[in-house]
Amino acid sequence: MHNLAVSMTDICKSYGKFKANDHVSLHVRPGTIHCLVGENGAGKTTLMNILYGLIQKDYGEIKIFGQPANVKNPIDANGYGISMVHQHFKLVPSFTVLENVILGTSKTRGPLLDKQTLEPEILQLCNQFGLEIDLQKVTEDIPVGSQQRVEILKALYRGTEILILDEPTAVLTPQESEQLFITLEALAQSGTAIIFITHKLREVFRISSEITVMRGGRTVGTVFTKDVTDNHIVRMMIGKSISLSFDKKGFTERKVVLSLQKINLASSRSKPILENVSFEIAEGEILGIAGIEGNGQSELVEVISGAQKATSGKTILDGDDVSHFNVRERRNIGVVHIPEDRNKTGVNISASLLENMIANNYFMPDISSYGFISESKASSYTVQICNTYNVKSASVLAPISSLSGGNIQKAIVGRELSMPRRLLLASQPTRGVDIGSIEYIYSKLIEYRNNGLATLLVSSDLAEILTMSDRIAVIYEGKIVSILNAHETNEIELGFLMTGSKEN
Amino acid sequence: MNNGLRLLISSLIPSVMAAAGAFLIALLFVVFVRQDPSVAFTALLNGGFVGTQNIANTLMKATPLILTGLAFTIASRAGVFNVGAEGQLYLGAFFSTITALSFSELPGLALIPISILVGAFVGAIWAVFPTYLKLRFNVNEIISTIMLNYVAILFTSYLVNHPFKAKDAQFPATEMIPDQAFLLRLLPPSRLNMGFLIAIALVILLWLLLFKTIWGYDFRHVGQAPYFSSYIGISLPKTMLSAMALSGAIAGIAGAIEVLGVHHRFLDNFSPGFGFTGIIVSLLGKANPIGDLVGGIFLGGLTQGALMMELNASIGRELVDVIKAVLFISLAAVEAYKPIIHLFSDRKVKAQDA
């Protein structure tokens, strides 16, 4: 057996000017569990998609067991013995477990599937690796943890030698995760190379023997797990960042605008999405929410904006209980919102700039009368936003899709801040936006903060959170684990809290 | 402006291509039965669009199609698909007839609007019901509206065959409605009537509603961008319910006009599928009320022309059904083009993962 199962050297992949992978290298030995860690957007998924043939590299070399490999698509990847368990499973929900496992393999008897001879074969695999699954159950009826075992079983059945798992524990309960680790250890012992993508440092130290850290599209380094501490890894993940500084006006009197009281949000899965979330935001304060994506931030914002009803708990705005208010009622009392998904939620991408700019007040007397929208009023209102917020567009009637991402984002910021406002919900306000627009958006957020606006800033960019916020709440698995003063903390501490490796 | 014109033209290309393709396939059929295509198509087009009486009959036949086209358009703009216009039309027609029969002492000026409004109201209720099921229980409205067509058609059929059958009628029909409830005939002997003008008025009203008012803003954005709509605070359920109510009301009006303007009584099975042809009209008209007017007149003209073709060129009027069917398939294919491509590439990825 060769001493390297996977050897990826100098991999490059760009999207336009953006370098998703910039001379990345990854070497994985057979029979080991190798963790790939890094912040959102560090390039981990891109690298794995290249290995699995879902996207093509621009440059670099891939060797599988010492042989140069040309992986053009997932079928090639399977041929090289590579399998991937995605975050969202690729199973046919209405098939039985057995049918899902053998799907696409060509073991048949005449035109029929040969289930009788296949079943014992698969059962034996299950026993060998401690996978407890009922092969006859319909896939959609079994719990998420079991569905994941089906994915792994599928990979084993295809003779996998290299198994990629993309954040496999994100959907699992702690017990299910532990069971998964036991299976993975058994697999590694039988010689399989396992690449495990995760954000959770606890898991990294629980199972891996080697760790590769990525940041900003580059490999920071590969280390043996036994040689390092979690502190070490957090530093590698976060790195140093440029800090912008702004003049923040101090407020002597603290006047609470938003108060969340024990917000709970249940889900259809066993784990709740939000658990006892409580905090306050005062006038002239930016509260940053730090956390790895998918820990309940999006839902938290939806609960405050009124798009989702909390299972229990109260939302108090300026002293009034608004828990039962819908989106428009909350907007009317001054909740404005920059949503995280610009093109899907922030705008109607198939409508004109004008129609998007009047979205908050087309039904109000400043734009319409007797139900008819006044084109001249709408048009001058749009021009006013574009001028104030520096939005560049050929005309107000141009389709909004003809604007650049930065201009669309500035248009959204302008539309929201042009309304009467008490509380701003800003979700990933600078994601995918050029540097110029980022600085502009930052300066506007600070300007409005200094004028007394209360702001909730959700961002996966720690530098952004640290620069902009007055206080920072760290969210992990739906719980606020800590609320800190922004000037009394740093990226390292936040990194620990976000990855759940320590609690304050 | 130049850009706007280009956009308009490019958006019309699918409709024109579909129409041309449909005629081409129809031509093959004509050749297949060894008839002269030039004779057939001249008869078809002359019969539909040349001569006062022919044009009047075309507009008479176009009236219900324009209305059912509008019905489909208004719902689909809000992202719901009303395939139940046929049933809404039958119920609207029936209850409008009963209203005209029950209040026969009223003057025409009161009786006509009341009868039409009752038809609209019943049509609206029949459309709101499946929408409620969609919102409350996630029942696909395409399936439920299709199935409710049969309920409505067979229910009115029962009513007109038994409890409401006219005493001396040889066939299932209600009594004649009183004279003052008749809609004015515009160009006798053609049965073209005031209903056509009502249809035109509704085209204009709905165009204004869709593109100039705050409610149209809600409809269009809910249909185009549901996530955006709920983010800015438009209630999706309310918008879908009102769009469907409006859609059903228009289909009900179509039924009422057929009774008050054309037949003057409710006849069993009087509709040759107006509700379904309305879907083709709306697809042809690119879900724009003005487009529905043009599409309705085009298909009305083909139906009228088919009669003339049968008389003059001895080619069955079913040829027009072939044209309609091909039209529908090609228009639906254009509409479905992108999702199908997506489905395909999705499948490919899944298959490769397996």
mmCIF file with all atom_site columns, C-alpha atoms in Angstrom, chain B residues 161-336:
data_model
loop_
_atom_site.group_PDB
_atom_site.id
_atom_site.type_symbol
_atom_site.label_atom_id
_atom_site.label_alt_id
_atom_site.label_comp_id
_atom_site.label_asym_id
_atom_site.label_entity_id
_atom_site.label_seq_id
_atom_site.pdbx_PDB_ins_code
_atom_site.Cartn_x
_atom_site.Cartn_y
_atom_site.Cartn_z
_atom_site.occupancy
_atom_site.B_iso_or_equiv
_atom_site.pdbx_formal_charge
_atom_site.auth_seq_id
_atom_site.auth_comp_id
_atom_site.auth_asym_id
_atom_site.auth_atom_id
_atom_site.pdbx_PDB_model_num
ATOM 1   C CA . ASN B 1 161 ? -81.636 17.205 -15.584 1.00 0.00 ? 161 ASN B CA 1
ATOM 2   C CA . HIS B 1 162 ? -83.868 16.917 -12.557 1.00 0.00 ? 162 HIS B CA 1
ATOM 3   C CA . PRO B 1 163 ? -84.970 19.663 -10.176 1.00 0.00 ? 163 PRO B CA 1
ATOM 4   C CA . PHE B 1 164 ? -84.524 22.608 -12.547 1.00 0.00 ? 164 PHE B CA 1
ATOM 5   C CA . LYS B 1 165 ? -85.396 21.024 -15.872 1.00 0.00 ? 165 LYS B CA 1
ATOM 6   C CA . ALA B 1 166 ? -87.885 23.086 -17.886 1.00 0.00 ? 166 ALA B CA 1
ATOM 7   C CA . LYS B 1 167 ? -91.299 21.364 -18.055 1.00 0.00 ? 167 LYS B CA 1
ATOM 8   C CA . ASP B 1 168 ? -91.664 21.190 -21.813 1.00 0.00 ? 168 ASP B CA 1
ATOM 9   C CA . ALA B 1 169 ? -87.974 20.897 -22.750 1.00 0.00 ? 169 ALA B CA 1
ATOM 10  C CA . GLN B 1 170 ? -86.909 17.964 -24.925 1.00 0.00 ? 170 GLN B CA 1
ATOM 11  C CA . PHE B 1 171 ? -83.338 18.222 -23.617 1.00 0.00 ? 171 PHE B CA 1
ATOM 12  C CA . PRO B 1 172 ? -81.793 19.107 -20.271 1.00 0.00 ? 172 PRO B CA 1
ATOM 13  C CA . ALA B 1 173 ? -82.197 22.879 -19.962 1.00 0.00 ? 173 ALA B CA 1
ATOM 14  C CA . THR B 1 174 ? -83.730 25.324 -17.513 1.00 0.00 ? 174 THR B CA 1
ATOM 15  C CA . GLU B 1 175 ? -86.643 27.610 -18.334 1.00 0.00 ? 175 GLU B CA 1
ATOM 16  C CA . MET B 1 176 ? -85.784 30.613 -20.518 1.00 0.00 ? 176 MET B CA 1
ATOM 17  C CA . ILE B 1 177 ? -84.742 33.654 -18.504 1.00 0.00 ? 177 ILE B CA 1
ATOM 18  C CA . PRO B 1 178 ? -87.003 36.737 -18.780 1.00 0.00 ? 178 PRO B CA 1
ATOM 19  C CA . ASP B 1 179 ? -86.464 38.955 -21.859 1.00 0.00 ? 179 ASP B CA 1
ATOM 20  C CA . GLN B 1 180 ? -85.273 41.955 -19.884 1.00 0.00 ? 180 GLN B CA 1
ATOM 21  C CA . ALA B 1 181 ? -82.293 39.903 -18.633 1.00 0.00 ? 181 ALA B CA 1
ATOM 22  C CA . PHE B 1 182 ? -81.011 39.330 -22.188 1.00 0.00 ? 182 PHE B CA 1
ATOM 23  C CA . LEU B 1 183 ? -77.756 41.088 -22.994 1.00 0.00 ? 183 LEU B CA 1
ATOM 24  C CA . LEU B 1 184 ? -78.112 43.416 -25.997 1.00 0.00 ? 184 LEU B CA 1
ATOM 25  C CA . ARG B 1 185 ? -77.107 41.823 -29.320 1.00 0.00 ? 185 ARG B CA 1
ATOM 26  C CA . LEU B 1 186 ? -74.663 44.079 -31.118 1.00 0.00 ? 186 LEU B CA 1
ATOM 27  C CA . LEU B 1 187 ? -74.707 42.841 -34.723 1.00 0.00 ? 187 LEU B CA 1
ATOM 28  C CA . PRO B 1 188 ? -77.691 40.540 -35.287 1.00 0.00 ? 188 PRO B CA 1
ATOM 29  C CA . PRO B 1 189 ? -78.163 37.911 -36.577 1.00 0.00 ? 189 PRO B CA 1
ATOM 30  C CA . SER B 1 190 ? -74.847 37.132 -34.907 1.00 0.00 ? 190 SER B CA 1
ATOM 31  C CA . ARG B 1 191 ? -75.210 36.355 -31.227 1.00 0.00 ? 191 ARG B CA 1
ATOM 32  C CA . LEU B 1 192 ? -72.399 38.788 -30.424 1.00 0.00 ? 192 LEU B CA 1
ATOM 33  C CA . ASN B 1 193 ? -73.595 40.732 -27.379 1.00 0.00 ? 193 ASN B CA 1
ATOM 34  C CA . MET B 1 194 ? -72.774 43.276 -24.703 1.00 0.00 ? 194 MET B CA 1
ATOM 35  C CA . GLY B 1 195 ? -70.808 40.556 -22.967 1.00 0.00 ? 195 GLY B CA 1
ATOM 36  C CA . PHE B 1 196 ? -67.926 41.236 -25.331 1.00 0.00 ? 196 PHE B CA 1
ATOM 37  C CA . LEU B 1 197 ? -67.804 44.841 -24.130 1.00 0.00 ? 197 LEU B CA 1
ATOM 38  C CA . ILE B 1 198 ? -67.862 43.620 -20.539 1.00 0.00 ? 198 ILE B CA 1
ATOM 39  C CA . ALA B 1 199 ? -64.877 41.431 -21.393 1.00 0.00 ? 199 ALA B CA 1
ATOM 40  C CA . ILE B 1 200 ? -63.012 44.404 -22.888 1.00 0.00 ? 200 ILE B CA 1
ATOM 41  C CA . ALA B 1 201 ? -63.793 46.467 -19.797 1.00 0.00 ? 201 ALA B CA 1
ATOM 42  C CA . LEU B 1 202 ? -62.421 43.681 -17.610 1.00 0.00 ? 202 LEU B CA 1
ATOM 43  C CA . VAL B 1 203 ? -59.265 43.479 -19.738 1.00 0.00 ? 203 VAL B CA 1
ATOM 44  C CA . ILE B 1 204 ? -58.633 47.164 -19.107 1.00 0.00 ? 204 ILE B CA 1
ATOM 45  C CA . LEU B 1 205 ? -59.525 46.967 -15.416 1.00 0.00 ? 205 LEU B CA 1
ATOM 46  C CA . LEU B 1 206 ? -57.288 43.981 -14.792 1.00 0.00 ? 206 LEU B CA 1
ATOM 47  C CA . TRP B 1 207 ? -54.432 45.526 -16.715 1.00 0.00 ? 207 TRP B CA 1
ATOM 48  C CA . LEU B 1 208 ? -54.708 48.612 -14.494 1.00 0.00 ? 208 LEU B CA 1
ATOM 49  C CA . LEU B 1 209 ? -55.038 46.454 -11.402 1.00 0.00 ? 209 LEU B CA 1
ATOM 50  C CA . LEU B 1 210 ? -51.986 44.372 -12.231 1.00 0.00 ? 210 LEU B CA 1
ATOM 51  C CA . PHE B 1 211 ? -49.599 47.073 -13.330 1.00 0.00 ? 211 PHE B CA 1
ATOM 52  C CA . LYS B 1 212 ? -50.761 50.296 -11.698 1.00 0.00 ? 212 LYS B CA 1
ATOM 53  C CA . THR B 1 213 ? -52.100 49.502 -8.239  1.00 0.00 ? 213 THR B CA 1
ATOM 54  C CA . ILE B 1 214 ? -50.730 48.383 -4.900  1.00 0.00 ? 214 ILE B CA 1
ATOM 55  C CA . TRP B 1 215 ? -52.754 45.156 -5.123  1.00 0.00 ? 215 TRP B CA 1
ATOM 56  C CA . GLY B 1 216 ? -51.184 44.353 -8.482  1.00 0.00 ? 216 GLY B CA 1
ATOM 57  C CA . TYR B 1 217 ? -47.817 44.989 -6.864  1.00 0.00 ? 217 TYR B CA 1
ATOM 58  C CA . ASP B 1 218 ? -48.681 42.370 -4.237  1.00 0.00 ? 218 ASP B CA 1
ATOM 59  C CA . PHE B 1 219 ? -49.907 39.865 -6.841  1.00 0.00 ? 219 PHE B CA 1
ATOM 60  C CA . ARG B 1 220 ? -46.904 40.153 -9.118  1.00 0.00 ? 220 ARG B CA 1
ATOM 61  C CA . HIS B 1 221 ? -44.282 40.065 -6.416  1.00 0.00 ? 221 HIS B CA 1
ATOM 62  C CA . VAL B 1 222 ? -45.863 37.120 -4.614  1.00 0.00 ? 222 VAL B CA 1
ATOM 63  C CA . GLY B 1 223 ? -45.859 35.248 -7.924  1.00 0.00 ? 223 GLY B CA 1
ATOM 64  C CA . GLN B 1 224 ? -42.324 36.226 -8.908  1.00 0.00 ? 224 GLN B CA 1
ATOM 65  C CA . ALA B 1 225 ? -40.504 36.324 -5.595  1.00 0.00 ? 225 ALA B CA 1
ATOM 66  C CA . PRO B 1 226 ? -42.305 34.753 -2.628  1.00 0.00 ? 226 PRO B CA 1
ATOM 67  C CA . TYR B 1 227 ? -39.338 35.071 -0.247  1.00 0.00 ? 227 TYR B CA 1
ATOM 68  C CA . PHE B 1 228 ? -38.928 38.740 -1.051  1.00 0.00 ? 228 PHE B CA 1
ATOM 69  C CA . SER B 1 229 ? -42.667 39.280 -0.665  1.00 0.00 ? 229 SER B CA 1
ATOM 70  C CA . SER B 1 230 ? -42.918 37.823 2.792   1.00 0.00 ? 230 SER B CA 1
ATOM 71  C CA . TYR B 1 231 ? -39.750 39.676 3.782   1.00 0.00 ? 231 TYR B CA 1
ATOM 72  C CA . ILE B 1 232 ? -41.329 43.028 2.921   1.00 0.00 ? 232 ILE B CA 1
ATOM 73  C CA . GLY B 1 233 ? -44.479 42.000 4.752   1.00 0.00 ? 233 GLY B CA 1
ATOM 74  C CA . ILE B 1 234 ? -46.938 40.979 2.040   1.00 0.00 ? 234 ILE B CA 1
ATOM 75  C CA . SER B 1 235 ? -49.209 38.224 3.348   1.00 0.00 ? 235 SER B CA 1
ATOM 76  C CA . LEU B 1 236 ? -48.839 35.323 0.918   1.00 0.00 ? 236 LEU B CA 1
ATOM 77  C CA . PRO B 1 237 ? -52.055 33.552 2.013   1.00 0.00 ? 237 PRO B CA 1
ATOM 78  C CA . LYS B 1 238 ? -54.171 36.714 1.729   1.00 0.00 ? 238 LYS B CA 1
ATOM 79  C CA . THR B 1 239 ? -52.737 37.569 -1.666  1.00 0.00 ? 239 THR B CA 1
ATOM 80  C CA . MET B 1 240 ? -53.221 34.078 -3.059  1.00 0.00 ? 240 MET B CA 1
ATOM 81  C CA . LEU B 1 241 ? -56.765 33.898 -1.706  1.00 0.00 ? 241 LEU B CA 1
ATOM 82  C CA . SER B 1 242 ? -57.743 37.235 -3.236  1.00 0.00 ? 242 SER B CA 1
ATOM 83  C CA . ALA B 1 243 ? -56.124 36.395 -6.572  1.00 0.00 ? 243 ALA B CA 1
ATOM 84  C CA . MET B 1 244 ? -58.008 33.101 -6.691  1.00 0.00 ? 244 MET B CA 1
ATOM 85  C CA . ALA B 1 245 ? -61.268 34.749 -5.632  1.00 0.00 ? 245 ALA B CA 1
ATOM 86  C CA . LEU B 1 246 ? -60.860 37.261 -8.442  1.00 0.00 ? 246 LEU B CA 1
ATOM 87  C CA . SER B 1 247 ? -59.944 34.492 -10.865 1.00 0.00 ? 247 SER B CA 1
ATOM 88  C CA . GLY B 1 248 ? -62.995 32.440 -9.944  1.00 0.00 ? 248 GLY B CA 1
ATOM 89  C CA . ALA B 1 249 ? -65.217 35.526 -10.120 1.00 0.00 ? 249 ALA B CA 1
ATOM 90  C CA . ILE B 1 250 ? -64.093 36.232 -13.682 1.00 0.00 ? 250 ILE B CA 1
ATOM 91  C CA . ALA B 1 251 ? -64.717 32.624 -14.703 1.00 0.00 ? 251 ALA B CA 1
ATOM 92  C CA . GLY B 1 252 ? -68.167 32.904 -13.084 1.00 0.00 ? 252 GLY B CA 1
ATOM 93  C CA . ILE B 1 253 ? -68.844 36.073 -15.086 1.00 0.00 ? 253 ILE B CA 1
ATOM 94  C CA . ALA B 1 254 ? -67.854 34.200 -18.255 1.00 0.00 ? 254 ALA B CA 1
ATOM 95  C CA . GLY B 1 255 ? -70.529 31.630 -17.447 1.00 0.00 ? 255 GLY B CA 1
ATOM 96  C CA . ALA B 1 256 ? -73.128 34.283 -16.650 1.00 0.00 ? 256 ALA B CA 1
ATOM 97  C CA . ILE B 1 257 ? -72.463 36.052 -19.951 1.00 0.00 ? 257 ILE B CA 1
ATOM 98  C CA . GLU B 1 258 ? -72.867 32.820 -21.912 1.00 0.00 ? 258 GLU B CA 1
ATOM 99  C CA . VAL B 1 259 ? -76.325 32.451 -20.373 1.00 0.00 ? 259 VAL B CA 1
ATOM 100 C CA . LEU B 1 260 ? -77.502 36.067 -20.467 1.00 0.00 ? 260 LEU B CA 1
ATOM 101 C CA . GLY B 1 261 ? -75.957 36.857 -23.830 1.00 0.00 ? 261 GLY B CA 1
ATOM 102 C CA . VAL B 1 262 ? -75.966 33.674 -25.909 1.00 0.00 ? 262 VAL B CA 1
ATOM 103 C CA . HIS B 1 263 ? -78.192 30.811 -24.720 1.00 0.00 ? 263 HIS B CA 1
ATOM 104 C CA . HIS B 1 264 ? -80.713 32.643 -22.487 1.00 0.00 ? 264 HIS B CA 1
ATOM 105 C CA . ARG B 1 265 ? -81.024 29.521 -20.349 1.00 0.00 ? 265 ARG B CA 1
ATOM 106 C CA . PHE B 1 266 ? -78.696 27.060 -18.702 1.00 0.00 ? 266 PHE B CA 1
ATOM 107 C CA . LEU B 1 267 ? -77.961 24.117 -20.975 1.00 0.00 ? 267 LEU B CA 1
ATOM 108 C CA . ASP B 1 268 ? -76.394 20.871 -19.840 1.00 0.00 ? 268 ASP B CA 1
ATOM 109 C CA . ASN B 1 269 ? -72.787 20.645 -21.063 1.00 0.00 ? 269 ASN B CA 1
ATOM 110 C CA . PHE B 1 270 ? -72.940 24.018 -22.814 1.00 0.00 ? 270 PHE B CA 1
ATOM 111 C CA . SER B 1 271 ? -69.205 24.717 -22.572 1.00 0.00 ? 271 SER B CA 1
ATOM 112 C CA . PRO B 1 272 ? -66.842 23.088 -25.085 1.00 0.00 ? 272 PRO B CA 1
ATOM 113 C CA . GLY B 1 273 ? -64.012 23.522 -22.567 1.00 0.00 ? 273 GLY B CA 1
ATOM 114 C CA . PHE B 1 274 ? -63.871 27.332 -22.348 1.00 0.00 ? 274 PHE B CA 1
ATOM 115 C CA . GLY B 1 275 ? -62.068 27.045 -19.031 1.00 0.00 ? 275 GLY B CA 1
ATOM 116 C CA . PHE B 1 276 ? -59.306 24.890 -20.456 1.00 0.00 ? 276 PHE B CA 1
ATOM 117 C CA . THR B 1 277 ? -58.924 26.920 -23.641 1.00 0.00 ? 277 THR B CA 1
ATOM 118 C CA . GLY B 1 278 ? -58.484 29.928 -21.340 1.00 0.00 ? 278 GLY B CA 1
ATOM 119 C CA . ILE B 1 279 ? -55.205 28.422 -20.164 1.00 0.00 ? 279 ILE B CA 1
ATOM 120 C CA . ILE B 1 280 ? -53.949 28.397 -23.767 1.00 0.00 ? 280 ILE B CA 1
ATOM 121 C CA . VAL B 1 281 ? -55.160 31.987 -24.172 1.00 0.00 ? 281 VAL B CA 1
ATOM 122 C CA . SER B 1 282 ? -53.242 33.059 -21.081 1.00 0.00 ? 282 SER B CA 1
ATOM 123 C CA . LEU B 1 283 ? -50.087 31.238 -22.170 1.00 0.00 ? 283 LEU B CA 1
ATOM 124 C CA . LEU B 1 284 ? -50.363 32.796 -25.636 1.00 0.00 ? 284 LEU B CA 1
ATOM 125 C CA . GLY B 1 285 ? -50.925 36.216 -24.089 1.00 0.00 ? 285 GLY B CA 1
ATOM 126 C CA . LYS B 1 286 ? -47.931 35.876 -21.760 1.00 0.00 ? 286 LYS B CA 1
ATOM 127 C CA . ALA B 1 287 ? -50.132 36.351 -18.681 1.00 0.00 ? 287 ALA B CA 1
ATOM 128 C CA . ASN B 1 288 ? -50.903 39.921 -19.721 1.00 0.00 ? 288 ASN B CA 1
ATOM 129 C CA . PRO B 1 289 ? -54.561 41.036 -19.918 1.00 0.00 ? 289 PRO B CA 1
ATOM 130 C CA . ILE B 1 290 ? -53.980 42.757 -23.268 1.00 0.00 ? 290 ILE B CA 1
ATOM 131 C CA . GLY B 1 291 ? -52.345 39.562 -24.502 1.00 0.00 ? 291 GLY B CA 1
ATOM 132 C CA . ASP B 1 292 ? -55.401 37.621 -23.309 1.00 0.00 ? 292 ASP B CA 1
ATOM 133 C CA . LEU B 1 293 ? -57.607 39.864 -25.457 1.00 0.00 ? 293 LEU B CA 1
ATOM 134 C CA . VAL B 1 294 ? -55.485 39.159 -28.532 1.00 0.00 ? 294 VAL B CA 1
ATOM 135 C CA . GLY B 1 295 ? -55.123 35.447 -27.721 1.00 0.00 ? 295 GLY B CA 1
ATOM 136 C CA . GLY B 1 296 ? -58.859 35.104 -27.058 1.00 0.00 ? 296 GLY B CA 1
ATOM 137 C CA . ILE B 1 297 ? -59.788 36.716 -30.380 1.00 0.00 ? 297 ILE B CA 1
ATOM 138 C CA . PHE B 1 298 ? -57.212 34.554 -32.194 1.00 0.00 ? 298 PHE B CA 1
ATOM 139 C CA . LEU B 1 299 ? -58.604 31.320 -30.780 1.00 0.00 ? 299 LEU B CA 1
ATOM 140 C CA . GLY B 1 300 ? -62.205 32.559 -31.151 1.00 0.00 ? 300 GLY B CA 1
ATOM 141 C CA . GLY B 1 301 ? -61.418 33.244 -34.801 1.00 0.00 ? 301 GLY B CA 1
ATOM 142 C CA . LEU B 1 302 ? -60.016 29.752 -35.295 1.00 0.00 ? 302 LEU B CA 1
ATOM 143 C CA . THR B 1 303 ? -63.141 28.186 -33.781 1.00 0.00 ? 303 THR B CA 1
ATOM 144 C CA . GLN B 1 304 ? -65.397 30.309 -35.970 1.00 0.00 ? 304 GLN B CA 1
ATOM 145 C CA . GLY B 1 305 ? -63.204 29.721 -39.019 1.00 0.00 ? 305 GLY B CA 1
ATOM 146 C CA . ALA B 1 306 ? -63.303 25.973 -38.406 1.00 0.00 ? 306 ALA B CA 1
ATOM 147 C CA . LEU B 1 307 ? -67.059 25.984 -38.961 1.00 0.00 ? 307 LEU B CA 1
ATOM 148 C CA . MET B 1 308 ? -66.619 27.798 -42.253 1.00 0.00 ? 308 MET B CA 1
ATOM 149 C CA . MET B 1 309 ? -63.793 25.476 -43.265 1.00 0.00 ? 309 MET B CA 1
ATOM 150 C CA . GLU B 1 310 ? -65.997 22.480 -42.609 1.00 0.00 ? 310 GLU B CA 1
ATOM 151 C CA . LEU B 1 311 ? -68.735 23.979 -44.788 1.00 0.00 ? 311 LEU B CA 1
ATOM 152 C CA . ASN B 1 312 ? -66.551 25.264 -47.607 1.00 0.00 ? 312 ASN B CA 1
ATOM 153 C CA . ALA B 1 313 ? -63.543 22.945 -47.728 1.00 0.00 ? 313 ALA B CA 1
ATOM 154 C CA . SER B 1 314 ? -65.082 19.797 -46.222 1.00 0.00 ? 314 SER B CA 1
ATOM 155 C CA . ILE B 1 315 ? -62.348 19.443 -43.652 1.00 0.00 ? 315 ILE B CA 1
ATOM 156 C CA . GLY B 1 316 ? -63.536 18.614 -40.168 1.00 0.00 ? 316 GLY B CA 1
ATOM 157 C CA . ARG B 1 317 ? -63.521 21.380 -37.597 1.00 0.00 ? 317 ARG B CA 1
ATOM 158 C CA . GLU B 1 318 ? -61.556 19.039 -35.376 1.00 0.00 ? 318 GLU B CA 1
ATOM 159 C CA . LEU B 1 319 ? -58.509 20.319 -37.233 1.00 0.00 ? 319 LEU B CA 1
ATOM 160 C CA . VAL B 1 320 ? -58.715 23.384 -35.031 1.00 0.00 ? 320 VAL B CA 1
ATOM 161 C CA . ASP B 1 321 ? -58.616 21.164 -31.955 1.00 0.00 ? 321 ASP B CA 1
ATOM 162 C CA . VAL B 1 322 ? -55.373 19.754 -33.318 1.00 0.00 ? 322 VAL B CA 1
ATOM 163 C CA . ILE B 1 323 ? -54.024 23.284 -33.694 1.00 0.00 ? 323 ILE B CA 1
ATOM 164 C CA . LYS B 1 324 ? -55.123 24.128 -30.150 1.00 0.00 ? 324 LYS B CA 1
ATOM 165 C CA . ALA B 1 325 ? -53.550 21.000 -28.727 1.00 0.00 ? 325 ALA B CA 1
ATOM 166 C CA . VAL B 1 326 ? -50.231 21.592 -30.461 1.00 0.00 ? 326 VAL B CA 1
ATOM 167 C CA . LEU B 1 327 ? -50.340 25.219 -29.367 1.00 0.00 ? 327 LEU B CA 1
ATOM 168 C CA . PHE B 1 328 ? -50.857 24.186 -25.775 1.00 0.00 ? 328 PHE B CA 1
ATOM 169 C CA . ILE B 1 329 ? -48.084 21.615 -25.815 1.00 0.00 ? 329 ILE B CA 1
ATOM 170 C CA . SER B 1 330 ? -45.541 23.951 -27.360 1.00 0.00 ? 330 SER B CA 1
ATOM 171 C CA . LEU B 1 331 ? -46.471 26.900 -25.124 1.00 0.00 ? 331 LEU B CA 1
ATOM 172 C CA . ALA B 1 332 ? -46.382 24.732 -22.033 1.00 0.00 ? 332 ALA B CA 1
ATOM 173 C CA . ALA B 1 333 ? -43.049 23.338 -23.175 1.00 0.00 ? 333 ALA B CA 1
ATOM 174 C CA . VAL B 1 334 ? -41.628 26.845 -23.451 1.00 0.00 ? 334 VAL B CA 1
ATOM 175 C CA . GLU B 1 335 ? -42.938 27.686 -19.970 1.00 0.00 ? 335 GLU B CA 1
ATOM 176 C CA . ALA B 1 336 ? -41.541 24.475 -18.597 1.00 0.00 ? 336 ALA B CA 1
#
